[in-house]
Each structure stands twice: as C-alpha cells, then as structure tokens.
Coordinates of C-alpha atoms in Angstrom, one line a residue:
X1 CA 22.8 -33.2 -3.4
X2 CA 22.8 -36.3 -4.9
X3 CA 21.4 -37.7 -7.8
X4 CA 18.1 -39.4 -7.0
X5 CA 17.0 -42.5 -9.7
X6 CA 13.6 -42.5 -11.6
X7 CA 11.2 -44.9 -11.9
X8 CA 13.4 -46.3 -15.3
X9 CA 16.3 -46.5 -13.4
X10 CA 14.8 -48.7 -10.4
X11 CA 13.4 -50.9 -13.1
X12 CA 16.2 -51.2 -14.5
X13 CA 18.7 -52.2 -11.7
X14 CA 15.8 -54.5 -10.9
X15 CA 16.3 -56.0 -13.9
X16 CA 20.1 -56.3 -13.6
X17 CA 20.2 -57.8 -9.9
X18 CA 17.6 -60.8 -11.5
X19 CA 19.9 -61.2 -14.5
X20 CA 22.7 -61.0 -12.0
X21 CA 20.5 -64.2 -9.8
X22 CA 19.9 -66.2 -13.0
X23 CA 23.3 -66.3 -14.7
X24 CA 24.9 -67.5 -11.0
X25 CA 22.2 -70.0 -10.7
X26 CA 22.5 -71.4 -13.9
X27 CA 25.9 -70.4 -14.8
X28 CA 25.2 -68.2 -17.9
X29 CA 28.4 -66.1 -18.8
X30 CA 26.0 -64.4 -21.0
X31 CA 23.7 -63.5 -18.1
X32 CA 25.7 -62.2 -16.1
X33 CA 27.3 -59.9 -18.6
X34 CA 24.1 -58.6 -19.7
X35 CA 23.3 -57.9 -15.8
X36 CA 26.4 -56.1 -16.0
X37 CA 26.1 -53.5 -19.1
X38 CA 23.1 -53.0 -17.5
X39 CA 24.8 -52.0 -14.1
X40 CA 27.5 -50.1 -15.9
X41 CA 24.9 -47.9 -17.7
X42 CA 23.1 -46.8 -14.6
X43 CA 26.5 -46.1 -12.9
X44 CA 27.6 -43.8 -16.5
X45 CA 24.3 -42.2 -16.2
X46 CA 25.0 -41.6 -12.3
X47 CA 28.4 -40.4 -12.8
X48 CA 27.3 -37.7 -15.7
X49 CA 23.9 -36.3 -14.0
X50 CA 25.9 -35.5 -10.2
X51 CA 27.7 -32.2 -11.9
X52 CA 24.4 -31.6 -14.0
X53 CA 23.2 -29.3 -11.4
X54 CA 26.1 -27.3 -10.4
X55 CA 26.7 -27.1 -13.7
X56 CA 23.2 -25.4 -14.6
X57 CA 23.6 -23.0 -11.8
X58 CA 26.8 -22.2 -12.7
X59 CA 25.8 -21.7 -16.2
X60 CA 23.0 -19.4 -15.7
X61 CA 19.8 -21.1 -14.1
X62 CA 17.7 -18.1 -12.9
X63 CA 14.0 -18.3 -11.5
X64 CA 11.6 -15.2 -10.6
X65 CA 8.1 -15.0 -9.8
X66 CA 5.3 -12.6 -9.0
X67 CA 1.6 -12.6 -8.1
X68 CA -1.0 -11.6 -10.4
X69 CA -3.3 -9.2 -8.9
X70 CA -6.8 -11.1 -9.1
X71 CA -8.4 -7.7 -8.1
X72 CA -7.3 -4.1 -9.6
X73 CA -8.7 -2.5 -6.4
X74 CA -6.5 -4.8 -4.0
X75 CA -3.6 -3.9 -2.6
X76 CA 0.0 -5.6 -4.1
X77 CA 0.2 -9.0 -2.8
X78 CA -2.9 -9.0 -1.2
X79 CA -5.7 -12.2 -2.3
X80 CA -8.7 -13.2 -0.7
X81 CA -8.7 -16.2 1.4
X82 CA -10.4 -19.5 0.0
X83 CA -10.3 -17.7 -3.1
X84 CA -8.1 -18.9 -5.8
X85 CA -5.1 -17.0 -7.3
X86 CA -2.4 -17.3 -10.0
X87 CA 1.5 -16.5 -9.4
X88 CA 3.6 -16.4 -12.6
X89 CA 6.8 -17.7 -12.7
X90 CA 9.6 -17.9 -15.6
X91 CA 12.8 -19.7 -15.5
X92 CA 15.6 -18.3 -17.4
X93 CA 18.6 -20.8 -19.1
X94 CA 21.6 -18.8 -19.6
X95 CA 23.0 -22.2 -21.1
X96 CA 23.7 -23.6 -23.9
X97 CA 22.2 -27.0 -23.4
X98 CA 18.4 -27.7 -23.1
X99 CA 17.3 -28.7 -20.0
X100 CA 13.9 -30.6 -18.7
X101 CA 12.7 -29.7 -15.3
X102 CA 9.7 -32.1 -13.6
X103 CA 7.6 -32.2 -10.2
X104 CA 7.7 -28.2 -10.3
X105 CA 5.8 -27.4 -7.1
X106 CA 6.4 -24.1 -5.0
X107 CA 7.6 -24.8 -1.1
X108 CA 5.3 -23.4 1.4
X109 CA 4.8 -24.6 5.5
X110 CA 1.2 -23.9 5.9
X111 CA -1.9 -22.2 4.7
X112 CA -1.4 -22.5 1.0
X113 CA -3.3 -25.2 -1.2
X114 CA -2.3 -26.1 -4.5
X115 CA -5.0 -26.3 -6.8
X116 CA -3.1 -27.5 -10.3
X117 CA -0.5 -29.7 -9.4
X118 CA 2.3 -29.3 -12.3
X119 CA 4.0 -32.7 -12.3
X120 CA 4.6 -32.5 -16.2
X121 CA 7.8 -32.1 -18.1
X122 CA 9.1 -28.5 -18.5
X123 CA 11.5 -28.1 -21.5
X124 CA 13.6 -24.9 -20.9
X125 CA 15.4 -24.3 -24.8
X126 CA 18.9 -22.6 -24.7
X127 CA 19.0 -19.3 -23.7
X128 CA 15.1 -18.7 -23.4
X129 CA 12.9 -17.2 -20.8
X130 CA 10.2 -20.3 -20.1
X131 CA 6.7 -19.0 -18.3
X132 CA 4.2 -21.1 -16.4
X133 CA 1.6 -20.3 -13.9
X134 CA 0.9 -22.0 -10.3
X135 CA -2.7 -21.8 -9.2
X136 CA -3.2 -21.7 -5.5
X137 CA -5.5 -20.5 -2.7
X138 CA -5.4 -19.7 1.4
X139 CA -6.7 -21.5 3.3
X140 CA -7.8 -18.7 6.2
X141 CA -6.7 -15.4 6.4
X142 CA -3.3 -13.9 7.6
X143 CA 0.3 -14.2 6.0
X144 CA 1.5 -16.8 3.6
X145 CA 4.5 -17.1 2.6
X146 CA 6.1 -19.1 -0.6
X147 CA 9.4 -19.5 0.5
X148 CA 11.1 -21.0 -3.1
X149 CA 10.6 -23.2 -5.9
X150 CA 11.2 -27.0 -5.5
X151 CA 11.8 -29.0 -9.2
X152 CA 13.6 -32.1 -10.7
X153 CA 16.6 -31.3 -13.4
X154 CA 16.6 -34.5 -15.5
X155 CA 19.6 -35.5 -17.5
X156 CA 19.4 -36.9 -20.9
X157 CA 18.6 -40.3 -20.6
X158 CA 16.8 -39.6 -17.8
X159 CA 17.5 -42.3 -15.8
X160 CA 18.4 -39.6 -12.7
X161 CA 17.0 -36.2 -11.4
X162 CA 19.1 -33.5 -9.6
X163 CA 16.8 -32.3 -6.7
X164 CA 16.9 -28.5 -7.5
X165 CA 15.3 -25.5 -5.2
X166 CA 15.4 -21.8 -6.1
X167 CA 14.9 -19.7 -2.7
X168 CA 12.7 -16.9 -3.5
X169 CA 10.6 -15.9 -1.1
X170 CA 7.1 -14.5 -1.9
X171 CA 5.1 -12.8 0.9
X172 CA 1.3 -12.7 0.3
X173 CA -1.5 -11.0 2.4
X174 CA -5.0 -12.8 2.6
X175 CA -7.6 -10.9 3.6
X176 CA -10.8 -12.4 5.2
X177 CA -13.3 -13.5 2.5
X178 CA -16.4 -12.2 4.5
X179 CA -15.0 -8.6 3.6
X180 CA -14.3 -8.7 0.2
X181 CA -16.9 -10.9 -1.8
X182 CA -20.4 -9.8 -2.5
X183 CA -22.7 -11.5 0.4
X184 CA -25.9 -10.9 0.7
X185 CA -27.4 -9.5 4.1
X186 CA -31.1 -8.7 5.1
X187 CA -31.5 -5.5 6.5
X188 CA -33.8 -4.8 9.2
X189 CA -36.5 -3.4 7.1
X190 CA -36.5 -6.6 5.5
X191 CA -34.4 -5.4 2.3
X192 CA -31.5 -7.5 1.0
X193 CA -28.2 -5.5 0.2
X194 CA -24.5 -6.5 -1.2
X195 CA -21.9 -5.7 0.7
X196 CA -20.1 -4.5 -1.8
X197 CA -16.5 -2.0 -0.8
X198 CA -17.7 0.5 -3.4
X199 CA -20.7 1.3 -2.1
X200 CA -20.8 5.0 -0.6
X201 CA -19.4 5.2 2.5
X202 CA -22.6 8.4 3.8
X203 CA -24.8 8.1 6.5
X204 CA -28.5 6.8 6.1
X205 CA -31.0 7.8 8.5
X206 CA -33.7 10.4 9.6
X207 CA -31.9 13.7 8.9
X208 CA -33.1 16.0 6.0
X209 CA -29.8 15.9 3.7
X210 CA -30.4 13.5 0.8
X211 CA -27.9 10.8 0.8
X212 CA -29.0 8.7 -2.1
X213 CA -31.4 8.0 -4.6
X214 CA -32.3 4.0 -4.8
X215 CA -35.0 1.8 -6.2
X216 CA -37.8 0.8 -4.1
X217 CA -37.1 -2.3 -2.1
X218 CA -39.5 -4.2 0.0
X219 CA -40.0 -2.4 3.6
X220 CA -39.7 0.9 2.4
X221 CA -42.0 3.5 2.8
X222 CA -44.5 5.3 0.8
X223 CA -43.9 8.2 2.0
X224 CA -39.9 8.1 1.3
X225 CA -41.0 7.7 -2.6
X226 CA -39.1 10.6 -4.7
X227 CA -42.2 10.6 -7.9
X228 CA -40.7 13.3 -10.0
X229 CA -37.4 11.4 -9.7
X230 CA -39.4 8.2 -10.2
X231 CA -41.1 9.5 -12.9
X232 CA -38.2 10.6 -15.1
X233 CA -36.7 7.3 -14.9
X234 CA -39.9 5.3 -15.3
X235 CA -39.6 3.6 -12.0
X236 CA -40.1 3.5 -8.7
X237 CA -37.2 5.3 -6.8
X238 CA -36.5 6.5 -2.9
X239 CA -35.0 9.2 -1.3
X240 CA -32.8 8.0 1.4
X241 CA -31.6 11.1 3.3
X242 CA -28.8 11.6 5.7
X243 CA -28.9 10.6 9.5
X244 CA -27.5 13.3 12.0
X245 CA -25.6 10.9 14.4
X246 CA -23.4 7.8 13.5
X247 CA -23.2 4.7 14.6
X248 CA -20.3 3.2 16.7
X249 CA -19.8 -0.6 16.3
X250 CA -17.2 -2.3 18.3
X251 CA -16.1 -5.7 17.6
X252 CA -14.4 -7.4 20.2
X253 CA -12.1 -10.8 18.6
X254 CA -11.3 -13.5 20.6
X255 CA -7.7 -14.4 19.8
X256 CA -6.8 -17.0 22.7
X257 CA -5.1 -20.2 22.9
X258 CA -8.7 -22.1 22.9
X259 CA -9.7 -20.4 19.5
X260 CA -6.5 -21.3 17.9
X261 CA -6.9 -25.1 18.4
X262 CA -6.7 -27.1 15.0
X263 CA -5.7 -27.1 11.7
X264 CA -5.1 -23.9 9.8
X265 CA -8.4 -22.8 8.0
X266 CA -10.6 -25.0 10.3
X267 CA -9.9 -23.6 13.6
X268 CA -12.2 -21.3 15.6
X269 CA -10.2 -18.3 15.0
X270 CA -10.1 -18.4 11.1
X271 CA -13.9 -18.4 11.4
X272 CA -14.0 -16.0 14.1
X273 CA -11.7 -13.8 11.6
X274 CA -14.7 -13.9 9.1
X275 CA -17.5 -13.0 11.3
X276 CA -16.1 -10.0 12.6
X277 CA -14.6 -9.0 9.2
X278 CA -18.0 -9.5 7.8
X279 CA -19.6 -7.2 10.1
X280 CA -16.7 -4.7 10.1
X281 CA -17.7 -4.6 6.3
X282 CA -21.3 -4.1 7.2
X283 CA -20.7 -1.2 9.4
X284 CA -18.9 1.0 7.3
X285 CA -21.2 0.2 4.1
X286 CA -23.4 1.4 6.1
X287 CA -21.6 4.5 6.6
X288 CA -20.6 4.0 10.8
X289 CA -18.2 4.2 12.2
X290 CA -15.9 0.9 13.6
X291 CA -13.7 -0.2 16.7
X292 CA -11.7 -3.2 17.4
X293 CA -10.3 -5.0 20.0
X294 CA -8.7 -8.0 20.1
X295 CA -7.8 -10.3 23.1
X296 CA -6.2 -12.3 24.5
X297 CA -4.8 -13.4 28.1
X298 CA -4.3 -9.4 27.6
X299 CA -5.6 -7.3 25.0
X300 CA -3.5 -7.2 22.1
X301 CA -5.1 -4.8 19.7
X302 CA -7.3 -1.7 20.0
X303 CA -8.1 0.8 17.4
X304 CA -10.3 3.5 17.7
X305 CA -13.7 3.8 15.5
X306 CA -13.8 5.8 12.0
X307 CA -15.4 5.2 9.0
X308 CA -14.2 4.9 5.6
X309 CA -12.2 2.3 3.2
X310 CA -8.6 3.6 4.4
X311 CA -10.3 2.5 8.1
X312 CA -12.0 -0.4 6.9
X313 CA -8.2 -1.5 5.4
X314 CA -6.5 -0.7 8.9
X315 CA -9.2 -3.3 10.5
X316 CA -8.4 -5.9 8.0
X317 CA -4.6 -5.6 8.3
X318 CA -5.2 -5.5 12.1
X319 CA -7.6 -9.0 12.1
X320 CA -5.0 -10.9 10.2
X321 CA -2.0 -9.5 12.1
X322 CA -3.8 -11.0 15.1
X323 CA -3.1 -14.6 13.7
X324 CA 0.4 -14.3 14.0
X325 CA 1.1 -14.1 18.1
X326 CA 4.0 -12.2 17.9
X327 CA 4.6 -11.7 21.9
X328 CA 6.6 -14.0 24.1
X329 CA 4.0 -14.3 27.1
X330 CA 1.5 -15.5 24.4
X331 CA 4.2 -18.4 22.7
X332 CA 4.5 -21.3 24.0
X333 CA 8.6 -22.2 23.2
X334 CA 11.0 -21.2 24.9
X335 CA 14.3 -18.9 23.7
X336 CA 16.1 -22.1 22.9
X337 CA 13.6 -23.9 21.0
X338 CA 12.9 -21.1 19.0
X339 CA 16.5 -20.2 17.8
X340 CA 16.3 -24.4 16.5
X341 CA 13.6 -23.5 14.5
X342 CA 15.2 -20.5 13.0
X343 CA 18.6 -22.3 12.3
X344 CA 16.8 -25.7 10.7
X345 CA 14.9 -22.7 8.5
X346 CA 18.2 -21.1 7.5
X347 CA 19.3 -24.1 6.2
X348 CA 17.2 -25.4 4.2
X349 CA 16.3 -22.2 2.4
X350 CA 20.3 -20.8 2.6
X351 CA 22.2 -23.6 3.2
X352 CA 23.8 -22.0 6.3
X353 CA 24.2 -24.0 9.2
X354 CA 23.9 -22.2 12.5
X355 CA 22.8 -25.5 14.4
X356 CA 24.7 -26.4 17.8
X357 CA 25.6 -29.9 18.3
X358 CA 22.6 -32.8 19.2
X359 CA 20.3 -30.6 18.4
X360 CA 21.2 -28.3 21.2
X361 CA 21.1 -24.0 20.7
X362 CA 22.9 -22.2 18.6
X363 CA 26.8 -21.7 19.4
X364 CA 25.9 -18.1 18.3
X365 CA 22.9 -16.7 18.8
X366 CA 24.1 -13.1 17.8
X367 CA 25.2 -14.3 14.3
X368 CA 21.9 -16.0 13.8
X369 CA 20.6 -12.9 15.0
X370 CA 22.4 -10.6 12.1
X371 CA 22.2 -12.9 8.9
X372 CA 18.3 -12.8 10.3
X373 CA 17.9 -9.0 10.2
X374 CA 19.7 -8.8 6.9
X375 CA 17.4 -11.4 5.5
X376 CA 14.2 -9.3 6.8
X377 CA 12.4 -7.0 4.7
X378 CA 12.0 -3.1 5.0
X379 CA 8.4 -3.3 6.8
X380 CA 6.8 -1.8 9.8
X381 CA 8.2 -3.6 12.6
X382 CA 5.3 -6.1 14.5
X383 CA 5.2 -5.5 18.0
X384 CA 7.6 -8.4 19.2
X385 CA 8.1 -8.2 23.0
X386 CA 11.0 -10.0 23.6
X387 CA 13.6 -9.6 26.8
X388 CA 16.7 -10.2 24.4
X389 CA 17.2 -8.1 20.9
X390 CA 18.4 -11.4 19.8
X391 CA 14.5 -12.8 20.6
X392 CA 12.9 -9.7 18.9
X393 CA 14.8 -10.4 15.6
X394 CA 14.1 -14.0 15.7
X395 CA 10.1 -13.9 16.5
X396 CA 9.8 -10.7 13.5
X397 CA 11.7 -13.0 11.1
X398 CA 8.9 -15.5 12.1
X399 CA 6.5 -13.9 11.6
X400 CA 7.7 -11.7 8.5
X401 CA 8.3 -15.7 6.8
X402 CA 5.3 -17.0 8.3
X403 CA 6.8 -19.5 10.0
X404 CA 4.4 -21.4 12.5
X405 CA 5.4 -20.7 16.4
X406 CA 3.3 -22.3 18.8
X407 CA 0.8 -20.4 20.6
X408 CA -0.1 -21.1 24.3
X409 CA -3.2 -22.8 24.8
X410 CA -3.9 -22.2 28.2
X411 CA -3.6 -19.2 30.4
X412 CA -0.8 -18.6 32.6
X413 CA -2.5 -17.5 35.3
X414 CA -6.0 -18.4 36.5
X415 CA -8.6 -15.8 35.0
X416 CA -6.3 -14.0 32.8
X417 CA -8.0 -14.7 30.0
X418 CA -11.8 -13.7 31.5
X419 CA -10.0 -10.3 32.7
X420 CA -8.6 -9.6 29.6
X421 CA -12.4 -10.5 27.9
X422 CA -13.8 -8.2 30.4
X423 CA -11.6 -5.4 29.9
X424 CA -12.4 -5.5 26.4
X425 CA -15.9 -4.7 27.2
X426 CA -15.7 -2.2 29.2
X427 CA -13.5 -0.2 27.1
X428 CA -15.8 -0.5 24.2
X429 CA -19.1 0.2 26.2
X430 CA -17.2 3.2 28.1
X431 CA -15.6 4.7 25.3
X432 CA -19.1 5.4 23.1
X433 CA -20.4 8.6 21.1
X434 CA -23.8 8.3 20.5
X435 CA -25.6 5.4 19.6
X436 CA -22.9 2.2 20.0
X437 CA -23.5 -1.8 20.0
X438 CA -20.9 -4.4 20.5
X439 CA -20.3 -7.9 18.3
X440 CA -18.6 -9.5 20.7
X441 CA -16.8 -13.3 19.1
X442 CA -15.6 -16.0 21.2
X443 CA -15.9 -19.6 22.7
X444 CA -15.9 -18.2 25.8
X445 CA -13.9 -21.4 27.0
X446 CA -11.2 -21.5 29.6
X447 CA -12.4 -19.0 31.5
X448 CA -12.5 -19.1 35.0
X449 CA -14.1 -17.5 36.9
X450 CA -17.2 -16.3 34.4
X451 CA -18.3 -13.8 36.5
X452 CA -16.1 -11.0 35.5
X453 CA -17.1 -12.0 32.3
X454 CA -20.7 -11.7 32.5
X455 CA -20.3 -8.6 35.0
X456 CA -18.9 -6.7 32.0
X457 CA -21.2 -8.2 29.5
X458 CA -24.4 -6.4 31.9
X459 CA -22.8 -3.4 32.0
X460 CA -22.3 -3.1 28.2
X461 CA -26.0 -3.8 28.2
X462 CA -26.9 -1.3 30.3
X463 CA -24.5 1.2 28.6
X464 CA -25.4 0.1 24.6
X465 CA -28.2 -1.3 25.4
X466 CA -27.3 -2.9 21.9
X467 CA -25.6 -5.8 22.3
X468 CA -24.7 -9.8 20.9
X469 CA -22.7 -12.6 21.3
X470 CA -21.5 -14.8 18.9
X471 CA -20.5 -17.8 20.3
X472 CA -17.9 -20.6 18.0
X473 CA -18.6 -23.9 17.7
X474 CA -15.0 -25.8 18.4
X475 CA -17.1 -28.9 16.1
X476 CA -16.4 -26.9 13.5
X477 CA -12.5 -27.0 13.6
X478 CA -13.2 -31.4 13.3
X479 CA -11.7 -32.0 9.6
X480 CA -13.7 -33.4 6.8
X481 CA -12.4 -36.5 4.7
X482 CA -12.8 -40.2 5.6
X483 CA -11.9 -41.3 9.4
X484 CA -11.8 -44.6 10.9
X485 CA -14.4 -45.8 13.9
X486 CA -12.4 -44.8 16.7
X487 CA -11.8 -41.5 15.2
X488 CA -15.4 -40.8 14.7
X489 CA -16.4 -41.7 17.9
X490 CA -14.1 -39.3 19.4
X491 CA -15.4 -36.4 17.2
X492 CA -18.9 -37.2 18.3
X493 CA -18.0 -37.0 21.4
X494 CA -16.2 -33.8 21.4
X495 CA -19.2 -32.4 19.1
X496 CA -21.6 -33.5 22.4
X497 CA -19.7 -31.9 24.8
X498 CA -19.4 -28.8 22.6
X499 CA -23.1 -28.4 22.2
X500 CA -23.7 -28.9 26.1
X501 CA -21.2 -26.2 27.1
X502 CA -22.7 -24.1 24.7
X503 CA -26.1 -24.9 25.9
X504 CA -25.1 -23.9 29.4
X505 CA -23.2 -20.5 28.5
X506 CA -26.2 -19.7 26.2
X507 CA -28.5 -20.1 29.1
X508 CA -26.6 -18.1 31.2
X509 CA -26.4 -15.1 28.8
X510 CA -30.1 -15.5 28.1
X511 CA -30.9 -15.0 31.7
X512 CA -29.2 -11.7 32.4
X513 CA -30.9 -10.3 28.9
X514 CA -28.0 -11.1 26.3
X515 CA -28.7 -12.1 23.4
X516 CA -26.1 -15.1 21.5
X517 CA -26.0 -17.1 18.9
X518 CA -24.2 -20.2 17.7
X519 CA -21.8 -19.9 14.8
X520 CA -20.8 -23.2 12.7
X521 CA -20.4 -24.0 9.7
X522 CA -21.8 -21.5 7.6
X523 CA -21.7 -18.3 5.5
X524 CA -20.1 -15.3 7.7
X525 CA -23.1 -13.0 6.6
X526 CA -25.7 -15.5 7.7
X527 CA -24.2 -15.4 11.1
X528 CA -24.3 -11.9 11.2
X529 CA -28.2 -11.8 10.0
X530 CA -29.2 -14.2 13.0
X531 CA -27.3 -12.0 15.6
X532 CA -29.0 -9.4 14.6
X533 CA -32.2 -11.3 14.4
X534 CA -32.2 -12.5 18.3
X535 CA -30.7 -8.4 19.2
X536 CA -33.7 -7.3 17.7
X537 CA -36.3 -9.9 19.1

C-alpha cells in the first residue's frame, strides 16, 4: 500500500503550490526554487517511506495479543457484556532500526467499543518486545471477534505513514451481564438477596434437612430462628431447611426477525438476552432446576432442566449462540451474496482475492470453500443447515469470525412464527415434574394469527398454573445521542405506536388470566421482580 502524507506533509505541499503561484505571478526565480526544494523534499521523503514497510515485515515485525481474564472464575476468553476488559498486546522488532507506530486501534465489525483510544506515538527500540494495553467492552452479549491490529509506521521525518495491519484474530465470548454481576432481587418474603454464582446451588423449602444457616432477614419467621446457633454467634440466625420437590423454570426466548431489529446492544433481543439470563441465574441460586427454549419461525434450541453451574454455563453458551442465526431458512442472503461477503472478508484480512468479476460470485466457490475450513478453528461445529457443503463452511466461518449475516425479518410463511411460539409452550408446560412456571420473553409482534398463541399460553396456565409474560418494548432499541426534528418525530411516533400495541396485547393476556409486564429500559433484575410481582397478585 502506498504511502499516505501527514498533516506536515499537506502543509507543506500547500506551502510549495503558493510559492509555486507567487514566484509565476511576480516572476521570482527565487520563489519558485524555493517551491521546488520544497516539492523535491516531499517526493525524497515519498520515495524512502514506500519500502519502509516491506521492509519492517521483512526484517522481523511481529504482533501477538491476548485477553486478560477480568474474572479468575470465568472461562478463557469469556468477559461480561457492557463491562469493560483489557487485551494485552506486544509488538516485537526483530530490526535493527527504531521504528514509531501511531493510530494503533484494533479492527473489529461490530459489538466492540473502544474505551481508550491510543492515537499516541509508539516507539518500538531495536530488537525489543514493546507492551501496551487496549481497553474495550461489548456491547450485548454473543461473539466478538478482533480480527487484527490496524497502525501507522512513520518514517523518519515523518512526513508519511505506511498503513500497516497485523491479522490476528482474537475470538471472545460475552456472556449476558444479568448473569454474572451482583443484582439485587426481592424475594417473595420480602428479603433482598445477591445473585451471586457462588452461592450454594441446595434446595430451600419445607423439608426437614437443614440446608443452611443465615442471618435473620425481614419476612422470616420466628419460629425458623436457630437460638443455640444464634446464641454462639451473638446474633440472630435461621435455619433454612431443605425442600423435598424442585422447581422447574422454563424460559422461553424470543429469537425472531422482529426482536433483532436495530443496532447491536439496543435491539430487543440483547435485552431479551438479559432478562431470561437474569432469571436463569435466579433459578438455579435458588437451587431449581432450568429449561430453555428458544424460537423462532421454528424452534431453534431446547435443553432440558437441571440445576447446577456446569447447567447454568450450558444456558449461557446456548442464549448467546442464539444471536448468531446460523441456519439458511432463518438468513435473509442468498448463496451468492454470501460467498461476496466471505471473499471481500478474505481479502482484506489475507490479501487473497477470490472475487468474480463486477462484483459477481466467486469463479470458485470450492476453493473459497477450503482456504475457509483451513482458516476455521478446532471448535464444536454450530448447527449450520445448508443444502451445499460449500454453504455450511461458509455460514460456520461466519459465525466462528463473527461476521454480521442478515437475519430475516419477517416470516416466510404466514403464522410460522405464532406456531413456532406456541410449540414452545406446550413443550415446556407438557414436559413438567412437579411444581413448574414459565418466563416466557417476546414482542409478540408479527404474529398472525394470535390465537394459537394465546391457545397455548391458557393451556400453560391451566397446566403451571404459574405463569408470566414479559413483553419488549421495540422504543427501547431507538438510539440515544442528539437527532434532528424529523428524526425525533419519527421516534415518537414509533414509541406511540409501540405503547398502543402493547396496550392491546396486554389487555388481551389480562383477560384470559395472564399476567405481563412491560420491559424497557431498565435493570434485568428489576424486570424480573415486577413479573413476579403481577404472577403473584
């Protein structure tokens, strides 16, 4: 690539072209010979800075990085979304010239922010190992991925940059922040607990076992007060024994077209993520057991209840893996469209071209296919249904990179999404051992005809007899930061027709006994405590 000139150099040629204008208008020999040294040194400068960065790589320009594990208890390359986290990177200079790197930035698509912009000077000395740190954050759950680092080679009178990247990429995990950080949530007894991941994982109830010993918290009993265990610690404590029969929660996601409408981190589905991850971590704190499903015009995912942490994992990987439509009758792009994206990708992180002419398909879809699969790491496979192998190994490199494929935002049939939504709830109010309640999370747009819908939503009711409805606000995908008239009279409008639809669904679900609730912009657990507020009342 080219050299590209710095701020110096444009001032400078700006310079020469008016010295240039004044020594032909007034006929100054002088003028115009200063104009030209001036010229002259920009084009020396250009001449020695285009080999400058063949030269470094040739020489022994190296670049590695790695995340640093904000948590001890996470798994490798796993963060929490919204919260920040540092990657470490060094650059090793094999060479025996210093060089001076600038407007250091990593390269990313989507759903990474940068929090510390490093536009400074980095000085790499001869034959030293130079470290920095990048400090970033998700902004929803799923995959990101850091696909290289972008940065400026200066030469010496740096006049000129050499564009430089280093393709590296670095695959991170977010998991929803509802599940992770310590929220607090009123019980129903009134008492307000953390919900913490090391918490024990027993079952609290009426049984006779003792399952722990606590302080006393406001709603307990008298009667449940342990005094010889109270009075050898010199305060009040509680026996809280062990239940005989577990509870089943099933959380049923919304993962349609409708809920994936907006920006990454402000849609309806990143907040729908957080909700259900929230009371996923709820459930098995308090020592149930859990189910998903997610759906969408089908379902996608199902996984059976358990309890524990290695469970409450499986559910997280599960939530974020349903960000990332992996399926062909859930995409909308078509075979051709996605082996363009694929090639453009290819060559700006390898510099191999695999493009057909005028931006038509590939010549080769089969070699595309193989420098793919060698490029894509030794992972459990996503289910990728595809009709071509060609198409498998194309949508799993998408995903594995976290490259963005559309999603289609309306059904392709009339209803498929309220029959998928339906089957959902059947399943989860059908398959039940002992006492059960569903969360159910969704917009409950598109969907026409409702009445399968709410047909399955009485049944559940019949069956749990323990059941709510979380219903997303779409205002809350509208993104913040200044907007002119026109575009503020559209998002009111959009925000009124919201509420009214949600209005009307509300009052439909009231009237055949189900409770719902409205989730905007707020805390996940707060959601959570208000659903189980109107399930209650």
């Amino acid at each position: 690539m080219l050299p590209l000139p710095a701020d110096s150099a444009r001032w400078i040629f700006l310079c020469s072209v008016l010295l240039f204008g004044t020594g032909l208008m007034n006929a100054s020999a002088w003028t115009i010979t200063l104009g030209g040294c001036l010229t002259l040194i920009l084009a020396t400068s250009f001449a020695r800075t285009v080999p400058l960065g063949r030269k470094a790589r040739k020489q022994g320009l190296e670049f590695a990085w790695w995340l640093e594990m904000p948590n001890p208890k996470v798994r490798a390359r796993t963060v929490i979304s919204e919260a920040p986290f540092e990657v470490h990177c060094y650059v090793r200079n094999q060479s025996s010239n210093t060089l001076r790197l600038r407007n250091v930035r990593p390269r990313f698509i989507d759903g990474v922010q940068l929090l510390d912009d490093p536009t400074g000077s980095l000085r790499l000395s001869p034959r030293t190992e130079t470290e920095f740190t990048l400090r970033l954050a998700t902004r929803a759950a799923g995959r990101v991925v850091l696909h290289g680092l972008e940065a400026a080679l200066e030469d010496s009178s740096r006049l000129f940059v050499v564009p430089l990247y280093f393709p590296n990429p670095l695959t991170i995990r977010a998991l929803p922040h509802g599940s992770w950080t310590a929220q607090k949530l009123k019980s129903r007894s009134g008492e307000t607990r953390g919900l913490q991941l090391d918490q024990p994982s027993g079952r609290r109830g009426r049984g006779t076992e003792l399952f722990e010993l606590r302080e006393l918290a406001p709603g307990d009993s008298f009667g449940s007060i342990a005094w010889k265990a109270s009075a050898r610690r010199d305060r009040l404590m509680v026996r809280e024994p062990e239940r005989d029969v577990q509870e089943t929660l099933w959380t049923v996601v919304d993962v349609s077209g409708s809920m994936r409408m907006g920006t990454r981190g402000q849609r309806k589905l990143d907040f729908a993520i957080e909700i259900a991850a929230a009371a996923i971590r709820r459930g098995i704190d308090r020592g149930g057991r859990v189910g998903l499903i997610a759906s969408s015009q089908r379902i996608v995912t199902q996984i059976s209840p358990s309890d524990g942490r290695l469970h409450l994992l499986r559910l997280l990987d599960a939530l974020t893996d349903a960000t990332e439509p992996t399926e062909e009758d859930l995409e909308e792009i078509e075979k051709e469209e996605l082996a363009n994206l694929v090639a453009n990708y290819m060559l700006r992180q390898d510099g191999v071209d695999f493009r057909g002419r005028k931006g038509k398909s590939p010549r080769d879809l089969d070699a595309l296919a193989r420098h793919v699969r060698r490029a894509l790491p030794d992972e459990p496979r996503p289910c990728a249904i595809a009709p071509e192998d060609a198409a498998q190994t194309l949508r799993r490199f998408c995903v594995a990179r976290a490259i963005p494929v559309p999603h289609r935002q309306l059904s392709p049939a009339k209803g498929t999404k309220g029959a998928a939504l339906a089957q959902a709830l059947h399943r989860a109010s059908s398959a039940r051992d002992g006492p059960c309640s569903i969360l159910m999370v969704s917009d409950l747009d598109s969907i026409e005809p409702f009445n399968p819908v709410l047909a399955a939503l009485r049944t559940a009711r019949h069956r749990t007899r323990d059941i709510t409805c979380v219903l997303t606000d779409a205002s809350s995908s509208i993104g913040d930061g200044p907007l002119s008239a026109l575009r503020n009279a559209l998002n009111g409008a959009l925000q009124r027709k919201e509420h009214r639809r949600l209005s009307q669904m509300r009052a439909v679900l009231s009237r055949s006994g189900i409770p719902s609730t409205v989730a905007r912009r707020e805390p996940p657990a707060d959601v959570i405590y208000r659903a189980l507020k109107r399930s209650n009342a």
